[in-house]
Amino acid sequence: MDQQTKEYLTNKGVDKRFFAPINALQLNDSILKSVTYSELAIIMPCGLARYVYNKINPPIALSPEIKTFLTECEIDKKYHVNFERLRLKSVVMVHHVHSKHLIDTGTETWEAEIIVQMIKSKLDRNSQDNNSSQEESMEEEEDDSSQEESMEEEEDDSSQEESMEEEEEEAEEEDAQSSSCSYVRPKKRQKKSSDSRCFEGFEKSKGLRIGTISQEKFTELHQKYDLRRQRHGTDKWKYRYTANNVVKDVQCGLKKLLEIIWELDQAEVVAAMIIHESASAPEIPAAPEIPAAPEIPAAPEIPAS
């Protein structure tokens, strides 16, 4: 073994007892700097391969962002050292870690495959959340646009009504002036409030976040409980539903509303099943009457001798 390789191993903390087997495999410092655990395990016992690899590849502390991401992936902290030996610089680099990368750092094959799958599941959840947020944003923009159009239509209708009222009043005044009888100006009709908003059905609205409920089930619940909604503030909804002939208003998200409606529906299904089972249960026959025991006649009297 050349002096340069000896100095390299000594600086890395490798015990001198292992210099001989390393030298026998003709491993110099250039090879050792780039060798992986998987490669060492092919040419030497796994225990020695793990020892040498861990010594020449000390872990480097992960950034707080990477640690947080691994924790969110539910990866146990004892596996963080394998990521430390990969010398990752950012969370994005973690996204591209494959099972072979972890196996080369000494992770068992089955463990590496599970860890990579956990990362993939986390990325899929993030993607779904982003898509849901975009859909929600689009729904709010559509609602705001519809609200603005509705307000513009109401303003136009209000302006037309005022114009027609003024024309009618002018015509009535002219008729009154030309007539000999006294004229009493009629009271101006009260203008309709343009701010009045009512609850409306939303069965066919686009971009609704109905969770795991199917579209068919949502349509059924919408009709059964007469679901309605009303704009509340600038970016929220107030909902109304009818259950047992009682109208109830709630201020919550659509998912929470559907949870309430789902529980009501399931309670009704269970109640209906109980009533059906009670009605169809066979009647238990009354116990038969036990006949009374026959009377034993008295013994005949014996005549006196």
Coordinates of C-alpha atoms in Angstrom, one line a residue:
M1 CA 0.0 0.0 0.0
D2 CA 1.4 3.4 -1.0
Q3 CA 2.0 6.1 1.6
Q4 CA -0.6 8.4 0.2
T5 CA -3.3 5.7 0.7
K6 CA -2.1 5.0 4.2
E7 CA -2.3 8.7 5.1
Y8 CA -5.8 8.9 3.6
L9 CA -7.1 6.0 5.6
T10 CA -5.4 7.2 8.8
N11 CA -7.0 10.7 8.4
K12 CA -10.4 9.0 7.9
G13 CA -9.9 7.1 11.2
V14 CA -9.6 3.6 9.6
D15 CA -7.9 1.2 12.0
K16 CA -4.4 0.0 10.8
R17 CA -5.5 -3.6 11.2
F18 CA -7.7 -3.3 8.1
F19 CA -4.9 -1.9 5.9
A20 CA -3.8 -5.4 4.8
P21 CA -7.1 -6.6 3.5
I22 CA -7.6 -3.3 1.7
N23 CA -4.2 -3.5 0.2
A24 CA -4.8 -7.1 -0.9
L25 CA -7.8 -5.8 -2.9
Q26 CA -5.5 -3.2 -4.5
L27 CA -7.7 -0.3 -3.3
N28 CA -5.9 3.0 -3.4
D29 CA -7.1 6.4 -2.2
S30 CA -8.4 7.4 -5.6
I31 CA -10.7 4.4 -5.7
L32 CA -11.8 4.7 -2.0
K33 CA -12.9 8.3 -2.5
S34 CA -15.6 7.3 -4.9
V35 CA -16.4 3.7 -3.9
T36 CA -19.9 2.8 -2.6
Y37 CA -20.9 0.4 0.1
S38 CA -22.5 -1.9 -2.5
E39 CA -19.2 -2.1 -4.4
L40 CA -17.2 -2.8 -1.3
A41 CA -19.7 -5.5 -0.1
I42 CA -19.0 -7.4 -3.3
I43 CA -15.2 -7.8 -2.7
M44 CA -15.1 -8.0 1.2
P45 CA -17.3 -9.1 4.1
C46 CA -20.4 -6.9 4.6
G47 CA -19.3 -6.0 8.1
L48 CA -15.9 -4.8 6.9
A49 CA -17.4 -3.1 3.9
R50 CA -19.8 -1.1 6.1
Y51 CA -17.0 -0.2 8.5
V52 CA -14.7 1.1 5.8
Y53 CA -17.5 2.9 3.8
N54 CA -18.8 4.7 7.0
K55 CA -15.3 5.8 7.9
I56 CA -14.4 7.3 4.5
N57 CA -17.9 8.8 4.1
P58 CA -18.8 10.6 7.4
P59 CA -22.3 12.0 7.5
I60 CA -22.8 15.8 6.9
A61 CA -25.6 17.4 8.8
L62 CA -28.8 18.0 6.9
S63 CA -30.4 21.4 6.5
P64 CA -33.5 22.1 8.7
E65 CA -35.7 22.1 5.6
I66 CA -34.6 18.6 4.6
K67 CA -35.1 17.3 8.1
T68 CA -38.6 18.8 8.2
F69 CA -39.4 17.2 4.8
L70 CA -38.2 13.8 5.9
T71 CA -40.2 14.0 9.1
E72 CA -43.3 15.0 7.0
C73 CA -42.7 11.8 4.9
E74 CA -42.8 9.9 8.3
I75 CA -39.3 8.5 7.7
D76 CA -37.7 7.4 10.9
K77 CA -34.7 9.5 12.2
K78 CA -32.4 6.5 12.2
Y79 CA -32.5 6.6 8.4
H80 CA -31.5 10.3 8.2
V81 CA -27.8 9.3 8.4
N82 CA -28.2 7.6 5.0
F83 CA -29.4 10.9 3.5
E84 CA -26.5 12.7 5.3
R85 CA -24.0 10.5 3.5
L86 CA -25.6 11.5 0.2
R87 CA -24.6 15.1 0.9
L88 CA -27.9 16.5 -0.3
K89 CA -28.1 20.3 -0.5
S90 CA -31.8 21.0 -0.9
V91 CA -35.3 19.4 -0.5
V92 CA -35.6 19.2 -4.3
M93 CA -32.6 16.9 -4.4
V94 CA -34.4 14.6 -1.9
H95 CA -37.3 14.4 -4.4
H96 CA -34.9 12.6 -6.9
V97 CA -33.5 10.1 -4.5
H98 CA -33.9 6.5 -5.7
S99 CA -33.5 3.2 -3.8
K100 CA -30.1 2.5 -5.4
H101 CA -28.7 5.8 -3.9
L102 CA -29.7 4.6 -0.4
I103 CA -28.5 1.0 -1.0
D104 CA -25.1 2.4 -2.0
T105 CA -24.9 4.1 1.4
G106 CA -25.6 0.9 3.3
T107 CA -29.4 0.8 3.5
E108 CA -31.0 -2.6 3.1
T109 CA -32.7 -3.1 -0.2
W110 CA -36.3 -3.5 1.2
E111 CA -35.8 -0.5 3.5
A112 CA -34.6 1.7 0.6
E113 CA -37.6 0.8 -1.5
I114 CA -40.0 1.6 1.3
I115 CA -38.3 5.0 2.0
V116 CA -38.5 6.0 -1.6
Q117 CA -42.2 5.0 -1.7
M118 CA -42.8 7.2 1.4
I119 CA -41.2 10.2 -0.4
K120 CA -43.3 9.6 -3.5
S121 CA -46.5 9.4 -1.4
K122 CA -45.7 12.7 0.2
L123 CA -45.0 14.4 -3.2
D124 CA -48.3 13.0 -4.5
R125 CA -50.2 14.4 -1.5
N126 CA -48.6 17.8 -2.1
S127 CA -49.6 17.7 -5.8
Q128 CA -53.2 16.9 -4.9
D129 CA -53.3 19.7 -2.3
N130 CA -52.0 22.2 -4.9
N131 CA -54.6 21.1 -7.5
S132 CA -57.3 21.4 -4.9
S133 CA -56.1 24.9 -4.0
Q134 CA -56.1 25.9 -7.7
E135 CA -59.6 24.5 -8.2
E136 CA -60.8 26.4 -5.1
S137 CA -59.2 29.6 -6.3
M138 CA -60.9 29.1 -9.8
E139 CA -64.2 28.5 -8.1
E140 CA -63.9 31.7 -6.0
E141 CA -63.0 33.7 -9.2
E142 CA -66.0 32.3 -11.0
D143 CA -68.3 33.1 -8.1
D144 CA -66.9 36.7 -7.9
S145 CA -67.3 37.1 -11.6
S146 CA -70.9 35.8 -11.4
Q147 CA -71.6 38.1 -8.4
E148 CA -70.3 41.2 -10.3
E149 CA -72.4 40.3 -13.4
S150 CA -75.5 39.9 -11.2
M151 CA -74.9 43.2 -9.5
E152 CA -74.4 44.9 -12.8
E153 CA -77.7 43.4 -14.1
E154 CA -79.5 44.6 -10.9
E155 CA -78.1 48.1 -11.3
D156 CA -79.2 48.1 -15.0
D157 CA -82.7 47.0 -14.0
S158 CA -82.9 49.6 -11.3
S159 CA -81.9 52.4 -13.7
Q160 CA -84.5 51.2 -16.2
E161 CA -87.2 51.2 -13.4
E162 CA -86.2 54.7 -12.3
S163 CA -86.3 56.0 -15.9
M164 CA -89.8 54.5 -16.5
E165 CA -91.1 55.9 -13.2
E166 CA -89.9 59.4 -14.1
E167 CA -91.6 59.1 -17.5
E168 CA -94.8 58.0 -15.9
E169 CA -94.7 60.8 -13.4
E170 CA -94.1 63.4 -16.1
A171 CA -97.0 62.0 -18.2
E172 CA -99.3 62.1 -15.1
E173 CA -98.4 65.7 -14.3
E174 CA -99.1 66.8 -17.9
D175 CA -102.5 65.1 -17.7
A176 CA -103.3 66.7 -14.4
Q177 CA -102.4 70.1 -15.6
S178 CA -104.7 69.8 -18.7
S179 CA -107.6 68.5 -16.5
S180 CA -109.9 70.8 -14.5
C181 CA -109.9 68.5 -11.5
S182 CA -107.2 68.8 -8.8
Y183 CA -104.3 66.5 -9.1
V184 CA -102.7 64.5 -6.3
R185 CA -99.3 63.3 -7.1
P186 CA -99.0 59.6 -6.4
K187 CA -96.4 58.3 -4.1
K188 CA -93.2 57.1 -5.7
R189 CA -92.9 53.4 -5.7
Q190 CA -90.3 52.0 -3.4
K191 CA -87.1 51.0 -5.2
K192 CA -86.2 47.4 -4.9
S193 CA -83.0 46.8 -2.9
S194 CA -80.2 45.7 -5.1
D195 CA -78.4 44.2 -2.2
S196 CA -81.0 41.5 -1.5
R197 CA -79.5 38.1 -2.1
C198 CA -81.3 34.7 -1.7
F199 CA -80.2 31.2 -1.1
E200 CA -79.7 29.3 -4.4
G201 CA -79.1 25.7 -5.3
F202 CA -75.6 24.8 -6.5
E203 CA -76.1 21.2 -7.7
K204 CA -74.6 22.0 -11.1
S205 CA -71.9 24.5 -10.1
K206 CA -68.4 23.8 -11.4
G207 CA -65.3 23.2 -9.3
L208 CA -67.1 22.0 -6.1
R209 CA -64.9 20.2 -3.6
I210 CA -67.1 17.3 -2.6
G211 CA -64.3 15.0 -1.3
T212 CA -64.8 11.3 -1.5
I213 CA -68.6 11.5 -2.2
S214 CA -69.5 10.6 -5.7
Q215 CA -71.2 13.1 -8.0
E216 CA -74.3 10.8 -8.1
K217 CA -74.5 10.7 -4.3
F218 CA -73.9 14.5 -4.1
T219 CA -76.8 15.1 -6.5
E220 CA -79.0 12.7 -4.4
L221 CA -78.2 14.6 -1.1
H222 CA -78.6 18.0 -2.8
Q223 CA -82.2 17.1 -3.8
K224 CA -83.1 15.2 -0.7
Y225 CA -82.1 17.9 1.8
D226 CA -82.8 20.9 -0.6
L227 CA -79.2 22.2 -0.3
R228 CA -78.9 26.0 -0.9
R229 CA -76.1 28.5 -0.5
Q230 CA -75.7 32.3 -0.2
R231 CA -72.6 34.4 -0.6
H232 CA -71.3 35.4 2.8
G233 CA -68.7 38.2 2.8
T234 CA -66.2 38.3 -0.1
D235 CA -64.9 34.7 -0.2
K236 CA -67.2 32.5 1.9
W237 CA -70.6 30.8 1.7
K238 CA -73.5 30.3 4.0
Y239 CA -75.4 27.1 3.5
R240 CA -79.0 26.0 4.1
Y241 CA -80.6 22.6 4.2
T242 CA -83.9 21.1 5.2
A243 CA -84.1 18.0 7.5
N244 CA -87.3 16.6 9.0
N245 CA -89.2 19.7 7.7
V246 CA -86.8 22.0 9.7
V247 CA -84.8 24.6 7.8
K248 CA -81.3 25.1 9.2
D249 CA -78.5 27.6 8.2
V250 CA -74.8 26.8 8.8
Q251 CA -71.7 28.9 8.2
C252 CA -68.9 26.4 7.3
G253 CA -67.0 24.9 4.4
L254 CA -68.7 22.6 1.8
K255 CA -66.8 19.5 3.1
K256 CA -68.1 20.1 6.6
L257 CA -71.7 20.6 5.3
L258 CA -71.5 17.3 3.4
E259 CA -70.2 15.6 6.5
I260 CA -73.3 16.8 8.4
I261 CA -75.7 15.8 5.6
W262 CA -74.0 12.4 5.2
E263 CA -74.5 11.7 9.0
L264 CA -78.1 12.7 8.8
D265 CA -78.6 10.5 5.7
Q266 CA -76.9 7.5 7.4
A267 CA -79.0 8.0 10.5
E268 CA -82.2 7.9 8.5
V269 CA -81.1 4.7 6.7
V270 CA -80.4 3.0 10.0
A271 CA -83.7 4.1 11.4
A272 CA -85.5 2.8 8.3
M273 CA -83.8 -0.6 8.7
I274 CA -84.8 -0.9 12.3
I275 CA -88.4 -0.1 11.5
H276 CA -88.4 -2.6 8.6
E277 CA -86.9 -5.3 10.8
S278 CA -89.4 -4.7 13.6
A279 CA -92.3 -4.8 11.2
S280 CA -91.2 -8.0 9.5
A281 CA -90.2 -9.9 12.7
P282 CA -92.5 -13.0 13.3
E283 CA -94.8 -12.8 16.3
I284 CA -93.8 -15.1 19.2
P285 CA -96.8 -17.5 19.9
A286 CA -98.2 -17.4 23.4
A287 CA -97.3 -20.3 25.6
P288 CA -100.0 -23.1 25.5
E289 CA -102.2 -23.3 28.6
I290 CA -101.5 -26.3 30.9
P291 CA -104.7 -28.2 31.6
A292 CA -105.7 -28.4 35.3
A293 CA -104.9 -31.8 37.0
P294 CA -108.0 -34.1 37.3
E295 CA -109.6 -34.4 40.7
I296 CA -108.8 -37.7 42.6
P297 CA -112.1 -39.2 43.9
A298 CA -112.3 -39.8 47.6
A299 CA -111.7 -43.4 48.9
P300 CA -114.9 -45.4 49.5
E301 CA -116.0 -45.7 53.1
I302 CA -115.5 -49.2 54.6
P303 CA -118.8 -50.4 56.5
A304 CA -118.4 -51.3 60.1
S305 CA -118.3 -55.0 60.9

